[in-house]
Amino acid sequence: MILEIDFNSDEAIYVQLRNQIVMGIACAEFTDGQSLPSVRQLAQILGVNMHTVNKAYAILREEGYLKLDRRKGAVVSVETLEKQQELESIEESLRMLVAQAICKGITEEEMKQLISHMYHQLDRNQEEL
């Protein structure tokens, strides 16, 4: 997987990096237990500072996508199959939601509001955990 950072984006670089790795997991570009580049290596590849990569990796570890494997001295992707299933179920739910909206004649704007509401509800539920 090739990671690319858009330095002109308003989105923080570490968030872009985190999102690209999550998408790589969702698209099965990473296998369970596969080593990712070290913080130093990835920072050099992307031309960013090590703090940026460290922060992205820390978020991914907190979310359960990655774990530290001290034996290898690297960050390792873990539970990718579980995460892929989780992401696929969300995608399937969105497809169902869009199909229902079309059948009920919901406008695009109403659909955006509904999705926004669902997203904020999920966000609140995760904060409570």
GROMACS .gro file of C-alpha atoms in nm:
model
  129
    1MET     CA    1   0.000   0.000   0.000
    2ILE     CA    2   0.126   0.343  -0.090
    3LEU     CA    3   0.056   0.609   0.170
    4GLU     CA    4   0.022   0.963   0.043
    5ILE     CA    5  -0.018   1.275   0.254
    6ASP     CA    6  -0.188   1.590   0.126
    7PHE     CA    7  -0.003   1.876   0.294
    8ASN     CA    8  -0.259   2.125   0.160
    9SER     CA    9  -0.547   1.947   0.334
   10ASP     CA   10  -0.711   2.102   0.639
   11GLU     CA   11  -0.721   1.755   0.792
   12ALA     CA   12  -0.425   1.693   1.022
   13ILE     CA   13  -0.148   1.483   0.870
   14TYR     CA   14  -0.167   1.217   1.143
   15VAL     CA   15  -0.544   1.181   1.083
   16GLN     CA   16  -0.483   1.137   0.709
   17LEU     CA   17  -0.225   0.870   0.787
   18ARG     CA   18  -0.459   0.694   1.032
   19ASN     CA   19  -0.744   0.700   0.778
   20GLN     CA   20  -0.529   0.557   0.500
   21ILE     CA   21  -0.416   0.269   0.721
   22VAL     CA   22  -0.777   0.197   0.825
   23MET     CA   23  -0.877   0.195   0.457
   24GLY     CA   24  -0.589  -0.043   0.386
   25ILE     CA   25  -0.721  -0.277   0.654
   26ALA     CA   26  -1.077  -0.246   0.522
   27CYS     CA   27  -0.960  -0.328   0.168
   28ALA     CA   28  -0.751  -0.624   0.293
   29GLU     CA   29  -0.425  -0.464   0.183
   30PHE     CA   30  -0.280  -0.561   0.522
   31THR     CA   31  -0.280  -0.913   0.658
   32ASP     CA   32  -0.333  -1.002   1.020
   33GLY     CA   33  -0.004  -0.962   1.209
   34GLN     CA   34   0.174  -0.785   0.923
   35SER     CA   35   0.447  -0.546   1.034
   36LEU     CA   36   0.410  -0.185   0.937
   37PRO     CA   37   0.714   0.040   0.887
   38SER     CA   38   0.875   0.170   1.204
   39VAL     CA   39   0.792   0.524   1.311
   40ARG     CA   40   1.133   0.642   1.190
   41GLN     CA   41   1.103   0.465   0.852
   42LEU     CA   42   0.750   0.590   0.781
   43ALA     CA   43   0.839   0.945   0.882
   44GLN     CA   44   1.131   0.938   0.636
   45ILE     CA   45   0.918   0.786   0.357
   46LEU     CA   46   0.644   1.048   0.396
   47GLY     CA   47   0.872   1.340   0.477
   48VAL     CA   48   0.701   1.415   0.807
   49ASN     CA   49   0.829   1.429   1.163
   50MET     CA   50   0.828   1.120   1.383
   51HIS     CA   51   0.577   1.277   1.624
   52THR     CA   52   0.314   1.278   1.344
   53VAL     CA   53   0.359   0.906   1.275
   54ASN     CA   54   0.375   0.826   1.646
   55LYS     CA   55   0.045   1.003   1.702
   56ALA     CA   56  -0.124   0.818   1.413
   57TYR     CA   57   0.005   0.482   1.539
   58ALA     CA   58  -0.106   0.565   1.895
   59ILE     CA   59  -0.461   0.638   1.775
   60LEU     CA   60  -0.467   0.313   1.578
   61ARG     CA   61  -0.346   0.116   1.882
   62GLU     CA   62  -0.618   0.275   2.099
   63GLU     CA   63  -0.880   0.183   1.839
   64GLY     CA   64  -0.758  -0.178   1.828
   65TYR     CA   65  -0.615  -0.175   1.476
   66LEU     CA   66  -0.250  -0.206   1.578
   67LYS     CA   67  -0.043  -0.338   1.864
   68LEU     CA   68   0.320  -0.309   1.963
   69ASP     CA   69   0.518  -0.628   1.925
   70ARG     CA   70   0.832  -0.576   2.130
   71ARG     CA   71   0.987  -0.896   1.994
   72LYS     CA   72   0.989  -0.747   1.647
   73GLY     CA   73   1.044  -0.393   1.767
   74ALA     CA   74   0.773  -0.281   1.528
   75VAL     CA   75   0.411  -0.184   1.518
   76VAL     CA   76   0.205  -0.473   1.389
   77SER     CA   77  -0.144  -0.471   1.241
   78VAL     CA   78  -0.379  -0.694   1.437
   79GLU     CA   79  -0.738  -0.820   1.424
   80THR     CA   80  -0.773  -0.699   1.069
   81LEU     CA   81  -1.038  -0.960   0.991
   82GLU     CA   82  -1.253  -0.842   1.280
   83LYS     CA   83  -1.208  -0.479   1.176
   84GLN     CA   84  -1.284  -0.562   0.810
   85GLN     CA   85  -1.611  -0.730   0.915
   86GLU     CA   86  -1.697  -0.428   1.132
   87LEU     CA   87  -1.633  -0.188   0.841
   88GLU     CA   88  -1.821  -0.411   0.594
   89SER     CA   89  -2.126  -0.423   0.822
   90ILE     CA   90  -2.127  -0.042   0.838
   91GLU     CA   91  -2.102  -0.022   0.458
   92GLU     CA   92  -2.386  -0.274   0.421
   93SER     CA   93  -2.600  -0.075   0.666
   94LEU     CA   94  -2.540   0.243   0.465
   95ARG     CA   95  -2.640   0.068   0.141
   96MET     CA   96  -2.961  -0.053   0.307
   97LEU     CA   97  -3.027   0.295   0.439
   98VAL     CA   98  -2.981   0.452   0.094
   99ALA     CA   99  -3.211   0.190  -0.063
  100GLN     CA  100  -3.480   0.259   0.197
  101ALA     CA  101  -3.442   0.632   0.146
  102ILE     CA  102  -3.489   0.596  -0.230
  103CYS     CA  103  -3.800   0.384  -0.176
  104LYS     CA  104  -3.944   0.640   0.067
  105GLY     CA  105  -3.851   0.937  -0.151
  106ILE     CA  106  -3.618   1.098   0.102
  107THR     CA  107  -3.426   1.391  -0.047
  108GLU     CA  108  -3.048   1.403  -0.061
  109GLU     CA  109  -3.043   1.679   0.201
  110GLU     CA  110  -3.264   1.475   0.438
  111MET     CA  111  -3.035   1.177   0.380
  112LYS     CA  112  -2.726   1.382   0.470
  113GLN     CA  113  -2.896   1.500   0.789
  114LEU     CA  114  -2.993   1.143   0.881
  115ILE     CA  115  -2.639   1.013   0.824
  116SER     CA  116  -2.493   1.305   1.019
  117HIS     CA  117  -2.727   1.228   1.308
  118MET     CA  118  -2.629   0.857   1.300
  119TYR     CA  119  -2.259   0.946   1.289
  120HIS     CA  120  -2.288   1.175   1.592
  121GLN     CA  121  -2.487   0.908   1.777
  122LEU     CA  122  -2.213   0.650   1.709
  123ASP     CA  123  -1.950   0.899   1.820
  124ARG     CA  124  -2.132   0.960   2.150
  125ASN     CA  125  -2.172   0.586   2.207
  126GLN     CA  126  -1.798   0.533   2.159
  127GLU     CA  127  -1.717   0.816   2.402
  128GLU     CA  128  -1.932   0.648   2.667
  129LEU     CA  129  -1.730   0.327   2.633
   0.00000   0.00000   0.00000
